[in-house]
Amino acid sequence: MKIADLGDVKLHYRDDGDPAGAPVVFANSLGTDLRLWDQVLPLLPQGLRLIRYDKRGHGLSDCTPAPYSMGTLVRDVERLLDHLGVKECVFVGLSIGGMIAQGLAVKRLDLVRAVVLSNTAAKIGQPEMWADRIKAVNEGGIEALEGPILERWFSKPFRDTPEFQAWRNMLVRQPVEGYVGCCAAISGTDFYTPTSGLRLPLLGIAGSEDGSTPPDLVRETVDLVPGSKFHLIRKAGHLPCVEQPQEYAEILTNFLKEIGHV
Ligand SMILES: O=C(O)CC1=CCC(=O)O1
C-alpha cells in the first residue's frame, strides 16, 4: 500500500503501470475512492504511468475535520505529484475531481500538460443546494440521500445489476465528515474565470443520463477553452467510467494518442 505523508494529511494512492512512462493522474468524484478507475486502467495502452489517489476524507486517506476548501484539495494533489516527482501529466478528473483538475492546471502548468474534464463543470450547483445537502447528511447520514444520489450516478438499467449494489456500498460507507467536507469545497468553487484562461489540450466527457452534471453543463465548461474536444457517452450517468469502461478507455486512449502522450 502506498501512503504519502504530506504533513497535515496522509493520502493513499496507487502508482501503477510503467514507472518511466508518461504520467496520467486520476481524481475521483464525491463519495467514491480510487476503485472508480478499476475497470478503465487495464484497458489503457501499455507504457503509461497511472497514478490515482483518494482525496482527503475519502477511501483510505486521512479524514480531517470538515469543511474543506477547493484550495486545500488542489494543494493536496499538487504536493502528492511533487512528492512523486511527476511533471507534465495528463490529469483526468471526474466531477469534484474535474474541479481539482481545473484548479491544478491553472496553478501548476508544469505539472499538467492536458486535462480530461469528466462529468464536471467550472461550477456545480448552487451554495443553497450544497448547504441543504450538508445539513441532510449531517442529520441523517448519507443513507438519507442515497436514493437520489444513486439515480444521478447511474442509468436505470445499471441500477438493476448486481454491480450496482457494490457502488451503493461504497457510497454509504463513505465517512460523513469527508463527504460534507468536500460538499463545502464544491459549494465554494466557481472556476469560470480561471478556466477560461486555460490554453492546453482539453477533452470533456459527459454521460447522457448524468443527473449531477448534465451534458450541456459539461459542454459549457469545455467550450471555455478554445480547441477543446467533447465526447458524450450514451447509456451512462455521472460515472461513465463504471457504466461504459470500454468506451471511456477508448476515448481517453484516442485523446492520449492525439496529443502524443503515448
Ligand atoms: O452526488 C452527486 O450529485 C454527484 C457529484 C457532485 C459532485 C461530485 O463530485 O459528485
PDB file of C-alpha atoms and ligand atoms in Angstrom:
ATOM      1  CA  MET A   1       0.000   0.000   0.000  1.00  0.00           C
ATOM      2  CA  LYS A   2       1.286   3.496  -0.849  1.00  0.00           C
ATOM      3  CA  ILE A   3       0.780   6.394   1.545  1.00  0.00           C
ATOM      4  CA  ALA A   4       2.163   9.917   1.021  1.00  0.00           C
ATOM      5  CA  ASP A   5       2.688  11.753   4.306  1.00  0.00           C
ATOM      6  CA  LEU A   6       2.097  15.413   3.419  1.00  0.00           C
ATOM      7  CA  GLY A   7       2.351  16.648   6.993  1.00  0.00           C
ATOM      8  CA  ASP A   8      -1.207  17.749   7.758  1.00  0.00           C
ATOM      9  CA  VAL A   9      -2.725  14.789   5.866  1.00  0.00           C
ATOM     10  CA  LYS A  10      -1.735  11.312   4.683  1.00  0.00           C
ATOM     11  CA  LEU A  11      -3.028  10.390   1.252  1.00  0.00           C
ATOM     12  CA  HIS A  12      -3.497   6.873  -0.050  1.00  0.00           C
ATOM     13  CA  TYR A  13      -2.516   6.455  -3.674  1.00  0.00           C
ATOM     14  CA  ARG A  14      -1.613   3.882  -6.325  1.00  0.00           C
ATOM     15  CA  ASP A  15       1.220   4.252  -8.791  1.00  0.00           C
ATOM     16  CA  ASP A  16       0.733   1.565 -11.467  1.00  0.00           C
ATOM     17  CA  GLY A  17       1.972   0.878 -14.974  1.00  0.00           C
ATOM     18  CA  ASP A  18       5.435   1.821 -16.236  1.00  0.00           C
ATOM     19  CA  PRO A  19       7.312   3.978 -13.660  1.00  0.00           C
ATOM     20  CA  ALA A  20       9.247   5.580 -16.537  1.00  0.00           C
ATOM     21  CA  GLY A  21       6.140   6.105 -18.667  1.00  0.00           C
ATOM     22  CA  ALA A  22       4.248   9.302 -19.430  1.00  0.00           C
ATOM     23  CA  PRO A  23       2.083  10.028 -16.355  1.00  0.00           C
ATOM     24  CA  VAL A  24      -1.697  10.024 -16.290  1.00  0.00           C
ATOM     25  CA  VAL A  25      -3.295  11.042 -12.978  1.00  0.00           C
ATOM     26  CA  PHE A  26      -6.884  10.241 -11.999  1.00  0.00           C
ATOM     27  CA  ALA A  27      -9.033  12.107  -9.439  1.00  0.00           C
ATOM     28  CA  ASN A  28     -12.300  10.627  -8.149  1.00  0.00           C
ATOM     29  CA  SER A  29     -15.730  12.075  -7.507  1.00  0.00           C
ATOM     30  CA  LEU A  30     -17.577  12.867  -4.279  1.00  0.00           C
ATOM     31  CA  GLY A  31     -18.304   9.687  -2.309  1.00  0.00           C
ATOM     32  CA  THR A  32     -16.046   7.392  -4.348  1.00  0.00           C
ATOM     33  CA  ASP A  33     -12.485   6.159  -3.923  1.00  0.00           C
ATOM     34  CA  LEU A  34      -9.744   5.237  -6.362  1.00  0.00           C
ATOM     35  CA  ARG A  35     -11.505   1.987  -7.293  1.00  0.00           C
ATOM     36  CA  LEU A  36     -13.614   4.231  -9.523  1.00  0.00           C
ATOM     37  CA  TRP A  37     -10.975   3.646 -12.213  1.00  0.00           C
ATOM     38  CA  ASP A  38     -10.517  -0.120 -11.735  1.00  0.00           C
ATOM     39  CA  GLN A  39     -12.219  -1.091 -14.978  1.00  0.00           C
ATOM     40  CA  VAL A  40     -10.672   1.610 -17.184  1.00  0.00           C
ATOM     41  CA  LEU A  41      -6.990   1.348 -16.292  1.00  0.00           C
ATOM     42  CA  PRO A  42      -6.412  -2.202 -17.624  1.00  0.00           C
ATOM     43  CA  LEU A  43      -7.853  -1.084 -20.999  1.00  0.00           C
ATOM     44  CA  LEU A  44      -5.342   1.769 -21.492  1.00  0.00           C
ATOM     45  CA  PRO A  45      -2.196   1.343 -23.634  1.00  0.00           C
ATOM     46  CA  GLN A  46       0.913  -0.204 -22.090  1.00  0.00           C
ATOM     47  CA  GLY A  47       3.798   2.077 -21.177  1.00  0.00           C
ATOM     48  CA  LEU A  48       1.898   4.737 -19.215  1.00  0.00           C
ATOM     49  CA  ARG A  49       2.449   5.611 -15.560  1.00  0.00           C
ATOM     50  CA  LEU A  50      -1.028   5.501 -13.999  1.00  0.00           C
ATOM     51  CA  ILE A  51      -1.436   7.372 -10.715  1.00  0.00           C
ATOM     52  CA  ARG A  52      -4.674   7.609  -8.735  1.00  0.00           C
ATOM     53  CA  TYR A  53      -5.370   8.691  -5.204  1.00  0.00           C
ATOM     54  CA  ASP A  54      -8.028   9.017  -2.540  1.00  0.00           C
ATOM     55  CA  LYS A  55      -8.695  12.666  -1.873  1.00  0.00           C
ATOM     56  CA  ARG A  56      -8.878  13.892   1.722  1.00  0.00           C
ATOM     57  CA  GLY A  57     -11.833  12.398   3.596  1.00  0.00           C
ATOM     58  CA  HIS A  58     -12.268   9.528   1.120  1.00  0.00           C
ATOM     59  CA  GLY A  59     -11.077   5.944   0.744  1.00  0.00           C
ATOM     60  CA  LEU A  60      -8.001   5.118   2.826  1.00  0.00           C
ATOM     61  CA  SER A  61      -6.737   8.705   3.046  1.00  0.00           C
ATOM     62  CA  ASP A  62      -6.986  10.678   6.279  1.00  0.00           C
ATOM     63  CA  CYS A  63     -10.360  12.175   7.075  1.00  0.00           C
ATOM     64  CA  THR A  64      -9.588  15.600   8.524  1.00  0.00           C
ATOM     65  CA  PRO A  65     -12.359  17.746  10.061  1.00  0.00           C
ATOM     66  CA  ALA A  66     -14.803  19.411   7.638  1.00  0.00           C
ATOM     67  CA  PRO A  67     -15.163  21.813   5.912  1.00  0.00           C
ATOM     68  CA  TYR A  68     -12.507  21.637   3.165  1.00  0.00           C
ATOM     69  CA  SER A  69     -11.750  24.294   0.590  1.00  0.00           C
ATOM     70  CA  MET A  70     -11.036  23.645  -3.076  1.00  0.00           C
ATOM     71  CA  GLY A  71      -7.659  25.309  -2.495  1.00  0.00           C
ATOM     72  CA  THR A  72      -6.815  22.609   0.056  1.00  0.00           C
ATOM     73  CA  LEU A  73      -7.875  19.777  -2.263  1.00  0.00           C
ATOM     74  CA  VAL A  74      -5.810  21.250  -5.117  1.00  0.00           C
ATOM     75  CA  ARG A  75      -2.826  21.744  -2.818  1.00  0.00           C
ATOM     76  CA  ASP A  76      -3.087  18.119  -1.656  1.00  0.00           C
ATOM     77  CA  VAL A  77      -2.691  16.709  -5.150  1.00  0.00           C
ATOM     78  CA  GLU A  78      -0.080  19.320  -6.029  1.00  0.00           C
ATOM     79  CA  ARG A  79       2.016  18.115  -3.082  1.00  0.00           C
ATOM     80  CA  LEU A  80       1.339  14.463  -3.937  1.00  0.00           C
ATOM     81  CA  LEU A  81       2.593  14.962  -7.500  1.00  0.00           C
ATOM     82  CA  ASP A  82       5.651  16.894  -6.286  1.00  0.00           C
ATOM     83  CA  HIS A  83       6.308  14.062  -3.810  1.00  0.00           C
ATOM     84  CA  LEU A  84       6.131  11.543  -6.686  1.00  0.00           C
ATOM     85  CA  GLY A  85       8.304  13.650  -8.975  1.00  0.00           C
ATOM     86  CA  VAL A  86       5.552  13.890 -11.587  1.00  0.00           C
ATOM     87  CA  LYS A  87       5.752  16.551 -14.304  1.00  0.00           C
ATOM     88  CA  GLU A  88       3.570  17.199 -17.353  1.00  0.00           C
ATOM     89  CA  CYS A  89       0.870  14.670 -16.610  1.00  0.00           C
ATOM     90  CA  VAL A  90      -2.482  14.273 -18.273  1.00  0.00           C
ATOM     91  CA  PHE A  91      -4.900  14.889 -15.410  1.00  0.00           C
ATOM     92  CA  VAL A  92      -8.230  13.082 -15.611  1.00  0.00           C
ATOM     93  CA  GLY A  93     -10.741  14.405 -13.084  1.00  0.00           C
ATOM     94  CA  LEU A  94     -14.323  13.286 -12.613  1.00  0.00           C
ATOM     95  CA  SER A  95     -16.841  15.663 -11.010  1.00  0.00           C
ATOM     96  CA  ILE A  96     -15.135  17.215  -7.960  1.00  0.00           C
ATOM     97  CA  GLY A  97     -12.020  15.541  -9.388  1.00  0.00           C
ATOM     98  CA  GLY A  98     -12.554  17.637 -12.527  1.00  0.00           C
ATOM     99  CA  MET A  99     -12.757  20.779 -10.404  1.00  0.00           C
ATOM    100  CA  ILE A 100      -9.456  19.781  -8.813  1.00  0.00           C
ATOM    101  CA  ALA A 101      -8.097  19.276 -12.359  1.00  0.00           C
ATOM    102  CA  GLN A 102      -9.078  22.836 -13.321  1.00  0.00           C
ATOM    103  CA  GLY A 103      -7.597  24.295 -10.149  1.00  0.00           C
ATOM    104  CA  LEU A 104      -4.337  22.413 -10.575  1.00  0.00           C
ATOM    105  CA  ALA A 105      -3.988  23.301 -14.268  1.00  0.00           C
ATOM    106  CA  VAL A 106      -4.468  26.985 -13.502  1.00  0.00           C
ATOM    107  CA  LYS A 107      -1.937  26.865 -10.672  1.00  0.00           C
ATOM    108  CA  ARG A 108       0.756  24.488 -11.932  1.00  0.00           C
ATOM    109  CA  LEU A 109       1.123  24.260 -15.706  1.00  0.00           C
ATOM    110  CA  ASP A 110       4.457  22.500 -15.134  1.00  0.00           C
ATOM    111  CA  LEU A 111       2.533  19.576 -13.634  1.00  0.00           C
ATOM    112  CA  VAL A 112      -0.333  19.419 -16.129  1.00  0.00           C
ATOM    113  CA  ARG A 113       0.084  19.283 -19.901  1.00  0.00           C
ATOM    114  CA  ALA A 114      -3.521  18.310 -20.682  1.00  0.00           C
ATOM    115  CA  VAL A 115      -6.780  17.777 -18.820  1.00  0.00           C
ATOM    116  CA  VAL A 116      -9.754  15.484 -19.148  1.00  0.00           C
ATOM    117  CA  LEU A 117     -12.815  17.066 -17.541  1.00  0.00           C
ATOM    118  CA  SER A 118     -15.233  14.233 -16.995  1.00  0.00           C
ATOM    119  CA  ASN A 119     -18.758  14.837 -15.722  1.00  0.00           C
ATOM    120  CA  THR A 120     -17.765  18.123 -14.192  1.00  0.00           C
ATOM    121  CA  ALA A 121     -18.072  21.873 -14.602  1.00  0.00           C
ATOM    122  CA  ALA A 122     -16.453  25.129 -13.560  1.00  0.00           C
ATOM    123  CA  LYS A 123     -19.294  25.482 -11.077  1.00  0.00           C
ATOM    124  CA  ILE A 124     -21.535  22.649  -9.862  1.00  0.00           C
ATOM    125  CA  GLY A 125     -24.868  23.522  -8.252  1.00  0.00           C
ATOM    126  CA  GLN A 126     -25.712  26.479  -6.046  1.00  0.00           C
ATOM    127  CA  PRO A 127     -24.485  27.121  -2.485  1.00  0.00           C
ATOM    128  CA  GLU A 128     -28.061  26.720  -1.137  1.00  0.00           C
ATOM    129  CA  MET A 129     -28.302  23.250  -2.661  1.00  0.00           C
ATOM    130  CA  TRP A 130     -24.965  22.240  -1.093  1.00  0.00           C
ATOM    131  CA  ALA A 131     -25.989  23.718   2.267  1.00  0.00           C
ATOM    132  CA  ASP A 132     -29.180  21.603   2.169  1.00  0.00           C
ATOM    133  CA  ARG A 133     -27.173  18.512   1.271  1.00  0.00           C
ATOM    134  CA  ILE A 134     -24.645  19.097   4.066  1.00  0.00           C
ATOM    135  CA  LYS A 135     -27.484  19.566   6.576  1.00  0.00           C
ATOM    136  CA  ALA A 136     -29.325  16.432   5.430  1.00  0.00           C
ATOM    137  CA  VAL A 137     -26.170  14.272   5.541  1.00  0.00           C
ATOM    138  CA  ASN A 138     -25.055  15.647   8.908  1.00  0.00           C
ATOM    139  CA  GLU A 139     -28.500  14.893  10.347  1.00  0.00           C
ATOM    140  CA  GLY A 140     -29.375  11.598   8.674  1.00  0.00           C
ATOM    141  CA  GLY A 141     -26.143  10.177   7.278  1.00  0.00           C
ATOM    142  CA  ILE A 142     -25.513   9.515   3.579  1.00  0.00           C
ATOM    143  CA  GLU A 143     -28.337   6.933   3.620  1.00  0.00           C
ATOM    144  CA  ALA A 144     -30.756   9.883   3.921  1.00  0.00           C
ATOM    145  CA  LEU A 145     -29.861  10.908   0.347  1.00  0.00           C
ATOM    146  CA  GLU A 146     -28.627   7.665  -1.186  1.00  0.00           C
ATOM    147  CA  GLY A 147     -31.673   7.191  -3.470  1.00  0.00           C
ATOM    148  CA  PRO A 148     -31.379  10.492  -5.381  1.00  0.00           C
ATOM    149  CA  ILE A 149     -27.558  10.359  -5.409  1.00  0.00           C
ATOM    150  CA  LEU A 150     -27.515   6.882  -6.951  1.00  0.00           C
ATOM    151  CA  GLU A 151     -30.149   7.912  -9.515  1.00  0.00           C
ATOM    152  CA  ARG A 152     -27.803  10.682 -10.627  1.00  0.00           C
ATOM    153  CA  TRP A 153     -24.786   8.368 -10.645  1.00  0.00           C
ATOM    154  CA  PHE A 154     -26.232   5.542 -12.727  1.00  0.00           C
ATOM    155  CA  SER A 155     -28.689   4.962 -15.557  1.00  0.00           C
ATOM    156  CA  LYS A 156     -31.835   2.960 -14.794  1.00  0.00           C
ATOM    157  CA  PRO A 157     -30.651  -0.309 -16.442  1.00  0.00           C
ATOM    158  CA  PHE A 158     -27.397  -0.262 -14.441  1.00  0.00           C
ATOM    159  CA  ARG A 159     -29.329   0.164 -11.202  1.00  0.00           C
ATOM    160  CA  ASP A 160     -30.793  -3.304 -11.800  1.00  0.00           C
ATOM    161  CA  THR A 161     -27.368  -5.016 -11.958  1.00  0.00           C
ATOM    162  CA  PRO A 162     -25.567  -6.800  -9.069  1.00  0.00           C
ATOM    163  CA  GLU A 163     -22.583  -4.461  -9.541  1.00  0.00           C
ATOM    164  CA  PHE A 164     -24.798  -1.521  -8.600  1.00  0.00           C
ATOM    165  CA  GLN A 165     -25.050  -2.840  -5.022  1.00  0.00           C
ATOM    166  CA  ALA A 166     -21.257  -2.655  -4.621  1.00  0.00           C
ATOM    167  CA  TRP A 167     -21.235   1.018  -5.639  1.00  0.00           C
ATOM    168  CA  ARG A 168     -24.070   1.694  -3.223  1.00  0.00           C
ATOM    169  CA  ASN A 169     -21.957   0.081  -0.513  1.00  0.00           C
ATOM    170  CA  MET A 170     -19.054   2.377  -1.386  1.00  0.00           C
ATOM    171  CA  LEU A 171     -21.308   5.429  -1.142  1.00  0.00           C
ATOM    172  CA  VAL A 172     -22.986   4.609   2.172  1.00  0.00           C
ATOM    173  CA  ARG A 173     -19.676   3.581   3.797  1.00  0.00           C
ATOM    174  CA  GLN A 174     -18.172   6.945   2.914  1.00  0.00           C
ATOM    175  CA  PRO A 175     -17.370   8.926   6.118  1.00  0.00           C
ATOM    176  CA  VAL A 176     -19.836  11.778   6.592  1.00  0.00           C
ATOM    177  CA  GLU A 177     -17.032  14.161   7.601  1.00  0.00           C
ATOM    178  CA  GLY A 178     -15.151  13.647   4.339  1.00  0.00           C
ATOM    179  CA  TYR A 179     -18.350  13.854   2.319  1.00  0.00           C
ATOM    180  CA  VAL A 180     -19.612  17.119   3.773  1.00  0.00           C
ATOM    181  CA  GLY A 181     -16.056  18.476   3.796  1.00  0.00           C
ATOM    182  CA  CYS A 182     -15.933  18.039   0.010  1.00  0.00           C
ATOM    183  CA  CYS A 183     -19.514  19.349  -0.450  1.00  0.00           C
ATOM    184  CA  ALA A 184     -18.303  22.581   1.140  1.00  0.00           C
ATOM    185  CA  ALA A 185     -15.340  22.713  -1.250  1.00  0.00           C
ATOM    186  CA  ILE A 186     -17.634  22.298  -4.275  1.00  0.00           C
ATOM    187  CA  SER A 187     -20.072  24.864  -2.921  1.00  0.00           C
ATOM    188  CA  GLY A 188     -17.349  27.486  -2.671  1.00  0.00           C
ATOM    189  CA  THR A 189     -15.938  26.909  -6.163  1.00  0.00           C
ATOM    190  CA  ASP A 190     -16.551  28.913  -9.306  1.00  0.00           C
ATOM    191  CA  PHE A 191     -13.770  28.363 -11.827  1.00  0.00           C
ATOM    192  CA  TYR A 192     -15.391  30.105 -14.831  1.00  0.00           C
ATOM    193  CA  THR A 193     -12.846  32.919 -14.994  1.00  0.00           C
ATOM    194  CA  PRO A 194      -9.659  30.923 -14.284  1.00  0.00           C
ATOM    195  CA  THR A 195     -10.708  28.022 -16.529  1.00  0.00           C
ATOM    196  CA  SER A 196     -11.489  30.464 -19.360  1.00  0.00           C
ATOM    197  CA  GLY A 197      -7.844  31.448 -19.300  1.00  0.00           C
ATOM    198  CA  LEU A 198      -6.515  27.909 -19.761  1.00  0.00           C
ATOM    199  CA  ARG A 199      -4.709  27.149 -23.013  1.00  0.00           C
ATOM    200  CA  LEU A 200      -3.920  23.444 -23.115  1.00  0.00           C
ATOM    201  CA  PRO A 201      -5.342  20.301 -24.728  1.00  0.00           C
ATOM    202  CA  LEU A 202      -8.672  19.517 -23.088  1.00  0.00           C
ATOM    203  CA  LEU A 203     -11.143  16.683 -23.513  1.00  0.00           C
ATOM    204  CA  GLY A 204     -14.607  16.867 -21.992  1.00  0.00           C
ATOM    205  CA  ILE A 205     -16.616  13.719 -21.274  1.00  0.00           C
ATOM    206  CA  ALA A 206     -20.311  13.642 -20.349  1.00  0.00           C
ATOM    207  CA  GLY A 207     -22.874  10.924 -19.665  1.00  0.00           C
ATOM    208  CA  SER A 208     -26.248  11.118 -21.419  1.00  0.00           C
ATOM    209  CA  GLU A 209     -28.102  10.198 -18.205  1.00  0.00           C
ATOM    210  CA  ASP A 210     -25.992  12.271 -15.811  1.00  0.00           C
ATOM    211  CA  GLY A 211     -28.286  13.966 -13.300  1.00  0.00           C
ATOM    212  CA  SER A 212     -25.479  15.796 -11.471  1.00  0.00           C
ATOM    213  CA  THR A 213     -23.564  17.410 -14.296  1.00  0.00           C
ATOM    214  CA  PRO A 214     -25.759  17.039 -17.406  1.00  0.00           C
ATOM    215  CA  PRO A 215     -24.079  17.110 -20.843  1.00  0.00           C
ATOM    216  CA  ASP A 216     -24.963  20.781 -21.521  1.00  0.00           C
ATOM    217  CA  LEU A 217     -23.310  21.866 -18.275  1.00  0.00           C
ATOM    218  CA  VAL A 218     -20.133  19.914 -19.042  1.00  0.00           C
ATOM    219  CA  ARG A 219     -20.104  21.327 -22.573  1.00  0.00           C
ATOM    220  CA  GLU A 220     -20.423  24.890 -21.299  1.00  0.00           C
ATOM    221  CA  THR A 221     -17.211  24.490 -19.286  1.00  0.00           C
ATOM    222  CA  VAL A 222     -15.364  22.609 -22.030  1.00  0.00           C
ATOM    223  CA  ASP A 223     -16.218  25.381 -24.507  1.00  0.00           C
ATOM    224  CA  LEU A 224     -14.452  27.927 -22.287  1.00  0.00           C
ATOM    225  CA  VAL A 225     -11.138  26.603 -23.590  1.00  0.00           C
ATOM    226  CA  PRO A 226     -10.566  27.075 -27.341  1.00  0.00           C
ATOM    227  CA  GLY A 227      -9.847  23.901 -29.328  1.00  0.00           C
ATOM    228  CA  SER A 228     -11.286  21.536 -26.708  1.00  0.00           C
ATOM    229  CA  LYS A 229     -12.888  18.256 -27.644  1.00  0.00           C
ATOM    230  CA  PHE A 230     -16.125  16.878 -26.218  1.00  0.00           C
ATOM    231  CA  HIS A 231     -17.481  13.351 -26.129  1.00  0.00           C
ATOM    232  CA  LEU A 232     -20.923  12.223 -24.993  1.00  0.00           C
ATOM    233  CA  ILE A 233     -21.172   8.671 -23.657  1.00  0.00           C
ATOM    234  CA  ARG A 234     -24.646   7.245 -24.061  1.00  0.00           C
ATOM    235  CA  LYS A 235     -26.312   4.854 -21.616  1.00  0.00           C
ATOM    236  CA  ALA A 236     -24.297   6.266 -18.717  1.00  0.00           C
ATOM    237  CA  GLY A 237     -24.966   8.534 -15.773  1.00  0.00           C
ATOM    238  CA  HIS A 238     -22.494  10.527 -13.685  1.00  0.00           C
ATOM    239  CA  LEU A 239     -19.899   7.727 -13.587  1.00  0.00           C
ATOM    240  CA  PRO A 240     -19.404   6.597 -17.206  1.00  0.00           C
ATOM    241  CA  CYS A 241     -16.030   5.033 -16.319  1.00  0.00           C
ATOM    242  CA  VAL A 242     -18.095   2.500 -14.339  1.00  0.00           C
ATOM    243  CA  GLU A 243     -21.028   2.036 -16.701  1.00  0.00           C
ATOM    244  CA  GLN A 244     -19.172   2.163 -20.019  1.00  0.00           C
ATOM    245  CA  PRO A 245     -15.492   1.455 -19.248  1.00  0.00           C
ATOM    246  CA  GLN A 246     -14.645   0.233 -22.774  1.00  0.00           C
ATOM    247  CA  GLU A 247     -15.899   3.425 -24.414  1.00  0.00           C
ATOM    248  CA  TYR A 248     -14.336   5.559 -21.690  1.00  0.00           C
ATOM    249  CA  ALA A 249     -10.937   3.906 -22.185  1.00  0.00           C
ATOM    250  CA  GLU A 250     -11.214   4.219 -25.963  1.00  0.00           C
ATOM    251  CA  ILE A 251     -11.957   7.963 -25.835  1.00  0.00           C
ATOM    252  CA  LEU A 252      -9.148   8.519 -23.362  1.00  0.00           C
ATOM    253  CA  THR A 253      -6.712   6.453 -25.420  1.00  0.00           C
ATOM    254  CA  ASN A 254      -7.566   8.384 -28.595  1.00  0.00           C
ATOM    255  CA  PHE A 255      -7.005  11.666 -26.768  1.00  0.00           C
ATOM    256  CA  LEU A 256      -3.650  10.483 -25.354  1.00  0.00           C
ATOM    257  CA  LYS A 257      -2.589   9.483 -28.868  1.00  0.00           C
ATOM    258  CA  GLU A 258      -3.749  12.764 -30.414  1.00  0.00           C
ATOM    259  CA  ILE A 259      -1.654  14.810 -28.006  1.00  0.00           C
ATOM    260  CA  GLY A 260       1.355  12.474 -28.333  1.00  0.00           C
ATOM    261  CA  HIS A 261       1.265  11.247 -24.725  1.00  0.00           C
ATOM    262  CA  VAL A 262       1.505   7.610 -25.922  1.00  0.00           C
TER     263      VAL A 262
HETATM  264  O1  LIG B   1     -23.639  13.376  -5.710  1.00  0.00           O
HETATM  265  C1  LIG B   1     -23.673  13.931  -6.789  1.00  0.00           C
HETATM  266  O2  LIG B   1     -24.581  14.675  -7.120  1.00  0.00           O
HETATM  267  C2  LIG B   1     -22.542  13.730  -7.713  1.00  0.00           C
HETATM  268  C3  LIG B   1     -21.426  14.637  -7.516  1.00  0.00           C
HETATM  269  C4  LIG B   1     -21.425  16.001  -7.488  1.00  0.00           C
HETATM  270  C5  LIG B   1     -20.064  16.460  -7.326  1.00  0.00           C
HETATM  271  C6  LIG B   1     -19.327  15.190  -7.303  1.00  0.00           C
HETATM  272  O3  LIG B   1     -18.106  15.025  -7.190  1.00  0.00           O
HETATM  273  O4  LIG B   1     -20.184  14.161  -7.407  1.00  0.00           O
END
